[in-house]
Amino acid sequence: MLNIKDLTVELDSHTGLVRAVDALSLTLSRGETFALVGESGCGKSMTALALMRLLPENGRVAAGRLELGEEELFGLPEARMRAVRGGRIAMIFQEPSTSLNPVMRVGDQIVEAIVAHTPLRGTAARQKAIDWLRRVGLPEPERRIDEYPFRLSGGQKQRVMIAIALAGEPDFIVADEPTTALDVTIQAQILDLLKQLQRERSLGLLMITHDLGVVSGMAHRVALMYAGQIVEVASAEDFFAQPRHPYARLLLSALPDASKRGQALAAIRGTVPPLWGEFQGCRFEPRCDRAMPHCRSTLPAMERPAPDHAVRCLLYASDAPEHAPAHPSAAAAAAAPDLAPAAQPGQRPEPGAPLLQVEQLSVRFPIRRGLLQRVQGHVEAVQGVSLDLCAGETLALVGESGCGKTTTGKAIVQLLRGKAEIAGRVLLKGDDLFSLDGDALRAARRQVQIIFQDPFASLNPRMRVFEILEEGLLSLRPEWDAAARRAQVEKLVGQVGLRSDALTRYPHEFSGGQRQRLAIARALAVEPQLIVCDEPTSALDVSVQAQILNLLRGLQSALGISYLFITHNIGAVEYVAHRVAVMKEGRIVESGSVDDVLDRPQHPYTRTLLAAVPRVRSQAAPLSAV
Ligand code: SF4
């Protein structure tokens, strides 16, 4: 049994002392998978690092106990803790590329863990390392044991990380977003592997994730964190069937899927509060759709509305007012969408003349080697892709990383000219973009914009928001004077739901979701007819994702924009797209209406892809269930 009691973690920051984890208590038994979930910044990863005593230099465990069986770990000398770390509790990190030692063969890294925590040495330790590699499903372990990490794919590296974690034969594993960096099919393999190893070795698994689909498929119990505290603990079944805390209900309502087409998603208003200073009342109160007057002045304690189900909410206190505010519907609870939702969800708009036609598009990148950088070969990134898109329509392009989705998007937006060999045609309202140049190309480019996955990397950090938005207008609307540009920029920030004081600020002053709104505003600046959205929500939390999806649908409804929506998020595809095309190894293997492709997939790869997507087993019970 791993027993955490009143764990409090403090961090020094330039704004003062931050209480990242506040009096967190939980127990984890052997053989149990316990999921710690919540949005970024709620304290999940700090909890994991505190358990391993691996907090960053500016952090410390300010209070609490960590008991592993009879032993209290926070009081152990570091030398003894080193034996516990890896030997009794091991950790799997999110990003295997940065967690493996790049200059050490993978076998040596596993042997190191074996030698540190078991009596095996020499050949016996090496044999054991090969055995672990075989157990975690790495092909040809006898040969791969002498490889360096860079020779392995992302999924293989994560398998090696798991082998290292298991090599010390621990009782408990802390896995911090162990599959977030992986493709869905690899994710499914790694999750299956963890389940199987857990059964065989009766491991206790503390899984930290923001992916509620993964939790639903893996966890026995779930704890939801908010602003450094656990706000709900329940069995996974109960949590998904009948979430009690208003935050849990809103989070589940914010997940996009087919059943919510035509409704605005429940985008939870506001953001997680800063964790410095003292709280006088409930931390969720400013965002809560059921807040009562005394929530602002009373600290909620953990209540037990059902056996094995605990909730930190005053609605469940014994002295709760009898007529607490009823749950509004999920849609009404959402922050008001910025524009009306799309009128015809899931239905393809009346097909008119196609806006975009892609005919037999092929893209290959030269491989250059040697001092003279001679071309030695080619990577065929996209091969004979054809698709079309009409006004006001959303076509989703799905597939795993490296399948050519992003390259297709970039080729359509004309970002690969001069960088790759391109064949085929991209017609925008009948004009072949590859045959245009000069003013004609500039005018066509205005019609097709792109939004990238990482809004921070795609916004110039040295420019204020006004300059960022004005930049596009200057190059693509040279006829406009300063006053016309200013008016347009102010209209844009309003359209994406930001206040006009945003114009004088820099990108780093915004949250991830706000930055993605800025990226959308920049794309809208030149009044495009088509926006290529390249994984626009994959770096965002569920509630922020809901805001962005609501925004995109609202803009489509109001302005008739078409989207090529590149994603691996099948829930978002169901919710937002009219049609879908599935890509594999540079080719489209299946395409059709969302219902046809997702409900009745024909191609074996589509079936594999859909089967690998983790989904929440059951949605929230009717919202009046409290
Ligand atoms: Fe909402 Fe009040 Fe419960 Fe906090 S205590 S979650 S504000 S109802």
XYZ file of C-alpha atoms and ligand atoms in Angstrom:
634
model
C 0.000 0.000 0.000
C 1.215 3.462 -0.927
C -0.287 6.010 1.411
C -0.061 9.762 0.798
C -1.236 11.910 3.680
C -1.777 15.666 3.489
C 0.934 16.220 0.885
C 1.662 19.920 0.437
C 4.161 21.064 -2.183
C 5.376 24.659 -2.372
C 7.296 26.333 -5.178
C 9.195 29.622 -5.096
C 8.275 31.781 -8.061
C 8.796 35.391 -9.070
C 5.216 36.090 -7.992
C 5.756 34.616 -4.528
C 5.189 31.280 -2.865
C 2.983 28.974 -4.932
C 1.183 26.119 -3.199
C 1.121 23.693 -6.141
C -0.309 20.790 -4.136
C -2.442 21.446 -1.073
C -3.029 18.716 1.546
C -3.480 15.883 -0.945
C -4.299 12.467 0.482
C -4.784 9.201 -1.349
C -3.961 5.514 -1.076
C -2.926 3.134 -3.791
C -2.977 -0.645 -3.405
C -0.903 -3.200 -5.270
C -2.637 -4.357 -8.411
C -4.658 -1.150 -8.627
C -4.624 1.528 -11.319
C -5.378 4.906 -9.856
C -5.753 7.830 -12.250
C -5.012 11.387 -11.220
C -6.734 13.652 -13.724
C -7.251 17.356 -14.254
C -6.259 20.208 -16.519
C -2.731 21.541 -16.817
C -1.484 23.510 -13.859
C -3.688 21.700 -11.350
C -0.766 19.982 -9.584
C -0.757 16.444 -11.047
C 2.856 16.347 -12.166
C 4.116 18.089 -9.005
C 2.405 15.348 -7.008
C 4.238 12.702 -9.051
C 7.609 14.417 -8.691
C 7.062 14.851 -4.935
C 6.370 11.116 -4.570
C 9.679 10.362 -6.271
C 11.393 13.174 -4.332
C 12.413 14.652 -7.654
C 10.936 18.138 -7.237
C 12.647 20.983 -9.105
C 15.149 23.111 -7.187
C 12.603 25.808 -6.387
C 10.157 23.269 -4.934
C 9.826 21.435 -1.623
C 7.478 19.171 0.292
C 6.197 21.625 2.887
C 4.084 19.112 4.784
C 2.710 15.595 4.618
C 3.741 11.977 4.829
C 4.380 9.334 2.193
C 4.178 5.799 3.535
C 5.212 2.785 1.541
C 4.246 -0.184 3.665
C 5.880 0.522 7.012
C 8.396 3.023 5.702
C 7.934 6.849 5.646
C 9.720 8.079 2.520
C 9.904 11.855 2.988
C 12.081 11.387 6.061
C 14.526 8.947 4.442
C 18.132 9.972 3.808
C 18.782 10.461 0.059
C 21.068 7.387 -0.101
C 18.250 5.134 1.122
C 15.743 6.934 -1.103
C 17.883 6.063 -4.116
C 17.259 2.390 -3.419
C 13.525 2.992 -3.045
C 13.397 5.055 -6.234
C 13.472 2.510 -9.030
C 13.512 -0.414 -6.572
C 10.105 0.004 -4.949
C 8.548 2.911 -6.839
C 9.555 3.670 -10.410
C 8.478 6.414 -12.731
C 7.657 6.517 -16.438
C 7.962 10.008 -17.870
C 5.939 11.587 -20.637
C 8.683 12.177 -23.152
C 10.969 9.161 -23.676
C 13.224 11.121 -26.040
C 14.334 13.451 -23.278
C 14.238 10.895 -20.463
C 16.551 8.299 -22.021
C 20.277 8.964 -21.994
C 21.092 9.624 -25.677
C 24.768 8.570 -25.417
C 24.136 5.257 -23.663
C 22.977 2.060 -25.347
C 19.455 1.122 -24.285
C 20.651 -2.201 -22.888
C 23.179 -0.462 -20.628
C 20.411 1.784 -19.285
C 18.301 -1.238 -18.363
C 21.302 -3.130 -16.922
C 22.069 -0.072 -14.773
C 18.613 -0.352 -13.174
C 18.987 -4.155 -12.755
C 22.399 -3.807 -11.062
C 21.149 -1.008 -8.785
C 18.122 -2.904 -7.545
C 18.689 -6.672 -7.953
C 21.549 -9.075 -7.177
C 22.102 -9.867 -10.885
C 25.434 -8.861 -12.456
C 27.346 -9.316 -15.753
C 25.904 -11.737 -18.290
C 22.965 -12.572 -16.061
C 22.012 -8.878 -15.858
C 22.339 -8.518 -19.647
C 20.190 -11.614 -20.192
C 17.607 -10.151 -17.851
C 17.676 -6.851 -19.805
C 17.025 -8.788 -23.048
C 14.221 -10.565 -21.271
C 12.655 -7.236 -20.215
C 12.914 -5.885 -23.755
C 11.132 -9.014 -24.978
C 8.460 -8.655 -22.281
C 7.734 -5.063 -23.295
C 7.344 -6.183 -26.893
C 10.464 -4.731 -28.538
C 11.187 -6.819 -31.644
C 14.612 -8.541 -31.927
C 15.687 -7.706 -28.364
C 19.060 -9.519 -28.734
C 20.023 -7.028 -31.440
C 18.148 -3.945 -30.191
C 19.791 -4.104 -26.765
C 22.934 -2.557 -28.289
C 21.126 0.256 -30.100
C 21.263 3.899 -29.061
C 17.912 5.569 -28.342
C 17.963 7.682 -31.526
C 17.658 4.497 -33.601
C 14.285 3.694 -32.033
C 10.829 5.083 -32.822
C 8.812 7.001 -30.203
C 6.778 3.925 -29.253
C 9.911 1.759 -28.993
C 11.603 4.344 -26.770
C 8.574 4.378 -24.490
C 8.809 0.561 -24.302
C 12.445 0.917 -23.261
C 11.398 3.445 -20.584
C 8.863 0.925 -19.290
C 11.540 -1.805 -19.323
C 13.862 0.448 -17.263
C 11.026 1.194 -14.818
C 10.251 -2.523 -14.456
C 13.881 -3.634 -14.289
C 14.173 -2.703 -10.620
C 11.095 -4.904 -9.985
C 9.135 -2.158 -8.215
C 5.818 -2.555 -6.413
C 4.465 0.746 -7.708
C 4.839 2.721 -10.905
C 4.064 6.395 -11.305
C 3.335 7.052 -14.986
C 3.149 10.754 -15.884
C 1.251 11.082 -19.188
C 2.985 7.910 -20.448
C 1.308 7.897 -23.856
C 0.605 11.562 -24.553
C 3.495 11.869 -27.014
C 2.488 8.740 -28.941
C 0.158 7.959 -31.813
C -3.147 6.301 -30.973
C -2.243 2.830 -32.238
C 1.082 2.877 -30.350
C -0.730 4.338 -27.344
C -3.159 1.412 -27.432
C -0.239 -1.067 -27.514
C 1.550 0.641 -24.601
C -1.632 0.808 -22.509
C -2.323 -2.892 -23.195
C 1.238 -3.680 -22.197
C 0.924 -1.739 -18.933
C -2.352 -3.527 -18.149
C -0.838 -6.921 -18.864
C 2.325 -6.279 -16.825
C 0.236 -4.929 -14.023
C -1.859 -8.089 -13.912
C 1.187 -10.369 -14.076
C 3.197 -8.537 -11.426
C 0.359 -7.103 -9.350
C 1.806 -3.628 -9.764
C 0.197 -0.540 -8.311
C -0.049 2.052 -11.073
C -0.551 5.751 -10.387
C -1.415 7.148 -13.764
C -1.316 10.869 -14.336
C -3.143 12.049 -17.399
C -5.448 14.663 -18.811
C -6.970 12.158 -21.257
C -10.291 11.005 -19.839
C -10.594 8.367 -22.587
C -7.376 6.706 -21.393
C -8.614 6.860 -17.794
C -11.888 5.261 -18.739
C -10.116 2.287 -20.305
C -7.420 1.811 -17.673
C -8.306 2.995 -14.194
C -9.957 1.276 -11.270
C -10.247 4.519 -9.320
C -10.058 8.185 -10.313
C -9.124 11.345 -8.441
C -9.890 14.675 -10.068
C -7.573 17.543 -9.143
C -8.367 21.226 -9.335
C -6.083 24.071 -8.281
C -3.794 21.840 -6.190
C -6.535 19.907 -4.407
C -8.371 16.671 -5.027
C -12.019 17.608 -5.580
C -13.511 14.190 -6.350
C -12.475 10.560 -5.769
C -14.511 7.599 -6.969
C -14.339 4.287 -8.757
C -13.822 4.884 -12.485
C -17.241 3.409 -13.183
C -18.982 5.780 -10.765
C -16.947 8.758 -11.840
C -17.942 8.436 -15.483
C -21.513 7.286 -14.848
C -22.320 9.818 -12.172
C -19.750 12.568 -11.684
C -20.711 14.710 -8.682
C -18.446 17.739 -8.614
C -19.609 20.555 -10.926
C -16.079 20.653 -12.399
C -16.205 16.930 -13.260
C -19.598 17.333 -14.902
C -18.464 20.284 -16.962
C -15.257 18.535 -18.016
C -17.188 15.529 -19.297
C -19.673 17.800 -21.063
C -16.770 19.614 -22.739
C -15.570 16.437 -24.508
C -16.552 16.658 -28.163
C -18.331 13.707 -29.772
C -21.102 12.899 -32.222
C -23.859 13.202 -29.602
C -23.060 16.892 -29.099
C -23.205 17.957 -32.721
C -25.331 21.039 -33.062
C -24.858 22.084 -29.438
C -22.184 24.367 -28.090
C -19.727 22.351 -26.001
C -19.568 23.173 -22.309
C -16.542 25.425 -22.377
C -15.846 26.128 -18.711
C -15.555 29.854 -18.302
C -12.434 31.447 -16.805
C -9.182 29.764 -15.859
C -7.607 27.918 -12.933
C -6.898 30.531 -10.209
C -3.313 31.422 -9.293
C -2.110 29.331 -6.365
C -0.412 31.965 -4.275
C -2.204 33.526 -1.336
C -4.968 32.072 0.791
C -8.394 31.023 -0.466
C -11.443 32.190 1.494
C -13.938 29.927 -0.257
C -14.265 27.284 -2.966
C -11.508 27.506 -5.560
C -13.900 26.566 -8.342
C -16.482 29.196 -7.407
C -15.678 31.747 -10.174
C -16.207 29.024 -12.816
C -18.957 27.039 -11.177
C -22.430 26.840 -12.709
C -23.978 25.874 -9.351
C -22.241 28.325 -7.057
C -24.214 29.479 -4.022
C -23.599 32.725 -2.102
C -21.745 31.005 0.744
C -19.372 29.161 -1.671
C -17.342 32.357 -1.775
C -16.768 32.470 1.967
C -16.733 28.809 3.050
C -13.907 26.346 2.408
C -15.515 23.112 1.179
C -14.415 19.928 2.933
C -14.471 16.423 1.431
C -18.018 15.035 1.689
C -19.145 11.453 1.064
C -22.405 11.454 -0.898
C -22.044 7.704 -1.543
C -19.803 4.922 -0.235
C -16.411 5.120 -1.984
C -17.301 8.466 -3.582
C -15.901 11.650 -2.063
C -16.497 15.201 -3.320
C -15.145 18.562 -2.194
C -18.276 20.624 -2.731
C -20.710 22.418 -0.447
C -23.669 21.017 -2.378
C -23.061 17.738 -0.568
C -22.503 19.178 2.910
C -25.024 18.058 5.507
C -26.168 21.679 5.964
C -26.487 22.379 2.217
C -29.556 24.462 1.395
C -32.402 22.250 0.282
C -32.962 24.245 -2.850
C -29.477 24.516 -4.194
C -29.366 25.856 -7.732
C -30.249 23.095 -10.181
C -27.765 22.051 -12.788
C -28.332 23.995 -15.951
C -27.984 22.005 -19.129
C -24.441 21.512 -20.275
C -24.888 23.892 -23.162
C -26.334 26.627 -21.008
C -23.532 26.141 -18.526
C -20.996 26.829 -21.179
C -19.503 30.216 -21.527
C -21.668 31.774 -24.160
C -20.229 30.853 -27.527
C -18.880 33.823 -29.364
C -21.154 33.325 -32.314
C -24.182 31.213 -33.026
C -23.329 27.539 -33.493
C -23.226 26.139 -37.000
C -26.721 25.676 -38.334
C -26.471 22.242 -39.861
C -24.268 20.091 -37.637
C -23.019 16.900 -39.188
C -24.798 17.667 -42.444
C -22.729 18.564 -45.419
C -23.773 21.970 -46.765
C -25.551 21.867 -50.103
C -22.666 21.075 -52.407
C -22.084 23.972 -54.754
C -19.073 24.474 -56.977
C -16.076 23.164 -55.035
C -13.995 25.810 -53.319
C -10.903 23.620 -53.197
C -9.965 20.733 -55.450
C -6.766 18.817 -54.845
C -5.894 16.521 -57.722
C -3.242 13.827 -57.487
C -1.079 15.846 -55.128
C 2.351 14.304 -54.516
C 5.096 15.805 -52.384
C 8.575 14.428 -51.979
C 11.456 15.824 -49.997
C 15.049 15.411 -51.174
C 17.462 13.645 -48.808
C 20.807 15.446 -48.981
C 24.032 13.948 -47.690
C 27.750 14.641 -47.683
C 29.851 17.769 -47.799
C 28.279 18.962 -51.023
C 24.778 18.144 -49.850
C 24.082 16.092 -52.949
C 20.603 14.629 -53.290
C 20.885 10.947 -52.395
C 17.250 9.988 -52.492
C 13.741 11.154 -51.668
C 11.127 10.784 -48.972
C 7.710 10.335 -50.576
C 5.601 12.259 -48.053
C 2.346 12.538 -50.005
C 1.413 10.297 -52.910
C -1.489 11.004 -55.264
C -3.845 12.672 -52.793
C -7.125 13.948 -54.231
C -9.836 15.704 -52.248
C -12.354 18.487 -52.575
C -14.079 20.896 -50.259
C -17.045 23.206 -50.812
C -17.907 26.520 -49.132
C -18.884 26.278 -45.469
C -17.752 22.667 -45.226
C -15.316 20.965 -42.857
C -13.241 18.074 -44.124
C -11.234 16.254 -41.453
C -7.940 14.663 -42.432
C -7.030 11.985 -39.901
C -4.161 9.555 -39.501
C -1.075 8.958 -37.386
C 1.942 11.228 -37.240
C 4.142 10.995 -40.296
C 1.259 9.917 -42.542
C 1.441 13.111 -44.612
C -1.494 15.115 -43.167
C 0.500 18.201 -42.284
C 2.519 18.055 -45.515
C -0.745 17.968 -47.476
C -2.002 21.008 -45.551
C 1.216 22.930 -46.054
C 1.309 22.115 -49.769
C -2.251 23.433 -50.147
C -1.284 26.673 -48.367
C 1.744 26.958 -50.675
C 4.256 26.725 -47.838
C 6.377 24.041 -49.506
C 7.268 25.871 -52.692
C 11.019 25.573 -53.226
C 11.376 23.147 -50.313
C 9.976 19.999 -51.881
C 9.199 18.478 -55.257
C 5.465 18.836 -55.797
C 3.294 17.292 -58.471
C -0.455 17.468 -59.070
C -2.832 20.413 -58.882
C -4.407 22.495 -56.120
C -7.350 24.425 -57.529
C -8.962 27.238 -55.570
C -12.226 28.223 -57.229
C -10.776 26.770 -60.416
C -7.384 28.559 -60.289
C -4.355 26.295 -60.052
C -2.325 27.730 -57.154
C 0.932 26.106 -58.305
C 0.783 27.988 -61.604
C 0.313 31.402 -59.935
C 3.025 33.818 -58.851
C 3.472 37.500 -58.026
C 0.297 39.453 -57.275
C -1.963 36.623 -58.405
C -0.342 34.250 -55.891
C -0.550 36.856 -53.125
C -4.252 37.352 -53.792
C -4.845 33.592 -53.770
C -2.851 33.177 -50.570
C -5.175 35.580 -48.846
C -7.979 33.097 -49.440
C -6.203 30.173 -47.767
C -4.803 30.512 -44.262
C -3.350 28.039 -41.781
C -3.513 27.637 -37.986
C -0.785 25.537 -36.394
C -0.835 23.222 -33.412
C 1.468 25.303 -31.264
C 0.122 28.853 -31.132
C 3.141 30.047 -29.187
C 5.679 28.940 -31.774
C 3.601 30.451 -34.556
C 3.260 33.951 -33.032
C 6.268 36.282 -33.062
C 7.126 36.795 -29.358
C 8.636 40.237 -29.986
C 5.540 41.728 -31.594
C 2.466 43.069 -29.833
C -0.877 41.558 -30.774
C -1.853 44.625 -32.787
C 1.306 44.372 -34.893
C 0.843 40.622 -35.380
C -2.676 41.094 -36.672
C -1.829 44.181 -38.698
C 1.089 42.412 -40.400
C -1.178 40.216 -42.504
C -3.320 43.182 -43.487
C -0.281 45.237 -44.531
C 0.934 42.639 -46.970
C -2.375 41.388 -48.248
C -4.484 44.582 -48.131
C -1.944 47.264 -49.126
C -4.753 49.559 -50.227
C -6.070 49.989 -46.654
C -4.992 53.032 -44.604
C -4.033 52.932 -40.898
C -7.550 53.700 -39.668
C -9.085 50.910 -41.764
C -6.468 48.455 -40.498
C -7.076 49.482 -36.876
C -10.830 49.023 -37.278
C -10.329 45.586 -38.827
C -7.901 44.474 -36.078
C -10.343 45.569 -33.356
C -13.149 43.691 -35.069
C -10.999 40.574 -35.232
C -10.108 40.385 -31.552
C -13.803 40.787 -30.755
C -14.688 37.994 -33.189
C -12.408 35.547 -31.417
C -13.721 36.548 -27.990
C -10.818 38.660 -26.701
C -11.029 42.163 -25.281
C -9.490 45.075 -27.192
C -6.912 45.659 -24.420
C -5.291 42.463 -25.762
C -3.944 44.526 -28.646
C -1.190 46.155 -26.611
C 0.072 42.904 -25.080
C 2.681 40.346 -26.157
C 1.872 36.656 -26.921
C 3.560 35.372 -23.735
C 1.023 37.299 -21.659
C -1.799 35.015 -22.842
C -2.849 31.491 -21.921
C -2.594 28.655 -24.476
C -6.254 28.936 -25.433
C -6.054 32.708 -25.805
C -2.958 32.345 -27.981
C -4.818 29.903 -30.210
C -7.593 32.538 -30.470
C -4.938 35.038 -31.546
C -3.696 32.594 -34.186
C -7.273 32.246 -35.437
C -7.654 36.049 -35.464
C -4.452 36.340 -37.487
C -5.770 33.816 -39.992
C -9.102 35.666 -40.177
C -7.323 39.013 -40.659
C -7.279 38.600 -44.403
C -10.828 37.266 -44.727
C -9.927 33.811 -46.002
C -12.386 31.362 -47.495
C -10.475 28.318 -46.345
C -8.490 27.713 -43.164
C -6.230 24.697 -42.799
C -6.394 23.877 -39.072
C -3.390 21.697 -38.231
C -4.113 20.012 -34.882
C -5.522 23.306 -33.553
C -6.575 21.909 -30.177
C -4.174 19.084 -29.453
C -1.991 21.202 -27.139
C -5.003 22.486 -25.206
C -6.948 21.334 -22.171
C -10.407 19.868 -22.670
C -12.250 23.001 -21.554
C -10.130 25.288 -23.739
C -10.468 22.862 -26.648
C -14.230 23.216 -26.264
C -13.952 27.016 -26.488
C -11.856 26.808 -29.659
C -14.159 24.248 -31.317
C -17.183 26.396 -30.441
C -15.393 29.391 -31.903
C -14.465 27.625 -35.150
C -18.015 26.360 -35.651
C -19.466 29.774 -34.852
C -17.174 31.461 -37.358
C -18.108 28.898 -39.992
C -21.769 29.545 -39.394
C -21.369 33.331 -39.522
C -18.796 33.701 -42.257
C -19.173 30.503 -44.319
C -15.497 29.592 -43.947
C -14.368 26.094 -44.991
C -11.944 24.122 -42.848
C -9.475 21.410 -43.677
C -9.236 20.031 -40.156
C -6.080 18.001 -39.594
C -6.281 16.013 -36.390
C -5.943 12.686 -34.642
C -8.778 13.498 -32.252
C -11.696 11.391 -33.438
C -14.112 12.994 -30.944
C -13.373 16.410 -32.454
C -13.884 14.965 -35.956
C -17.292 13.591 -34.988
C -18.278 16.907 -33.505
C -16.965 19.390 -36.021
C -16.534 17.724 -39.425
C -18.920 17.009 -42.273
C -16.654 14.599 -44.120
C -13.486 12.750 -43.229
C -10.507 11.381 -45.158
C -8.176 8.824 -43.564
C -4.489 8.975 -44.511
C -1.864 6.277 -44.210
C 1.693 6.436 -45.506
C 1.059 9.430 -47.756
C -2.176 8.179 -49.334
C -5.855 8.581 -48.598
C -7.134 5.093 -47.847
C -10.759 5.938 -47.122
C -13.013 8.973 -47.302
C -16.690 9.747 -46.963
C -19.248 11.314 -44.641
C -18.330 11.310 -40.966
C -21.134 8.875 -40.171
C -20.154 6.449 -42.914
C -16.442 6.399 -42.196
C -16.611 6.416 -38.401
C -19.642 4.141 -37.977
C -19.054 1.799 -40.902
C -15.330 1.885 -41.678
C -14.409 -0.195 -44.709
C -10.624 -0.053 -44.818
C -8.767 -2.283 -42.317
C -6.507 0.634 -41.338
C -9.508 2.852 -40.503
C -10.853 0.042 -38.340
C -7.502 -0.326 -36.530
C -7.250 3.420 -36.017
C -10.776 3.735 -34.626
C -10.373 0.686 -32.397
C -7.244 2.231 -30.876
C -8.897 5.524 -29.896
C -9.568 5.546 -26.156
C -13.126 6.683 -25.459
C -14.984 7.555 -22.311
C -17.119 4.485 -21.561
C -20.218 6.239 -20.380
C -21.157 9.858 -20.373
C -22.374 11.867 -17.453
C -25.731 10.933 -16.032
C -28.555 13.428 -16.536
C -27.384 16.646 -15.035
C -30.152 16.823 -12.477
C -28.848 13.695 -10.735
C -27.473 15.477 -7.646
Fe -19.580 25.077 -6.987
Fe -20.018 25.832 -4.481
Fe -19.526 23.269 -5.038
Fe -17.598 25.090 -5.226
S -18.652 24.475 -3.380
S -18.028 23.492 -6.656
S -18.737 26.853 -5.981
S -21.297 24.477 -5.688
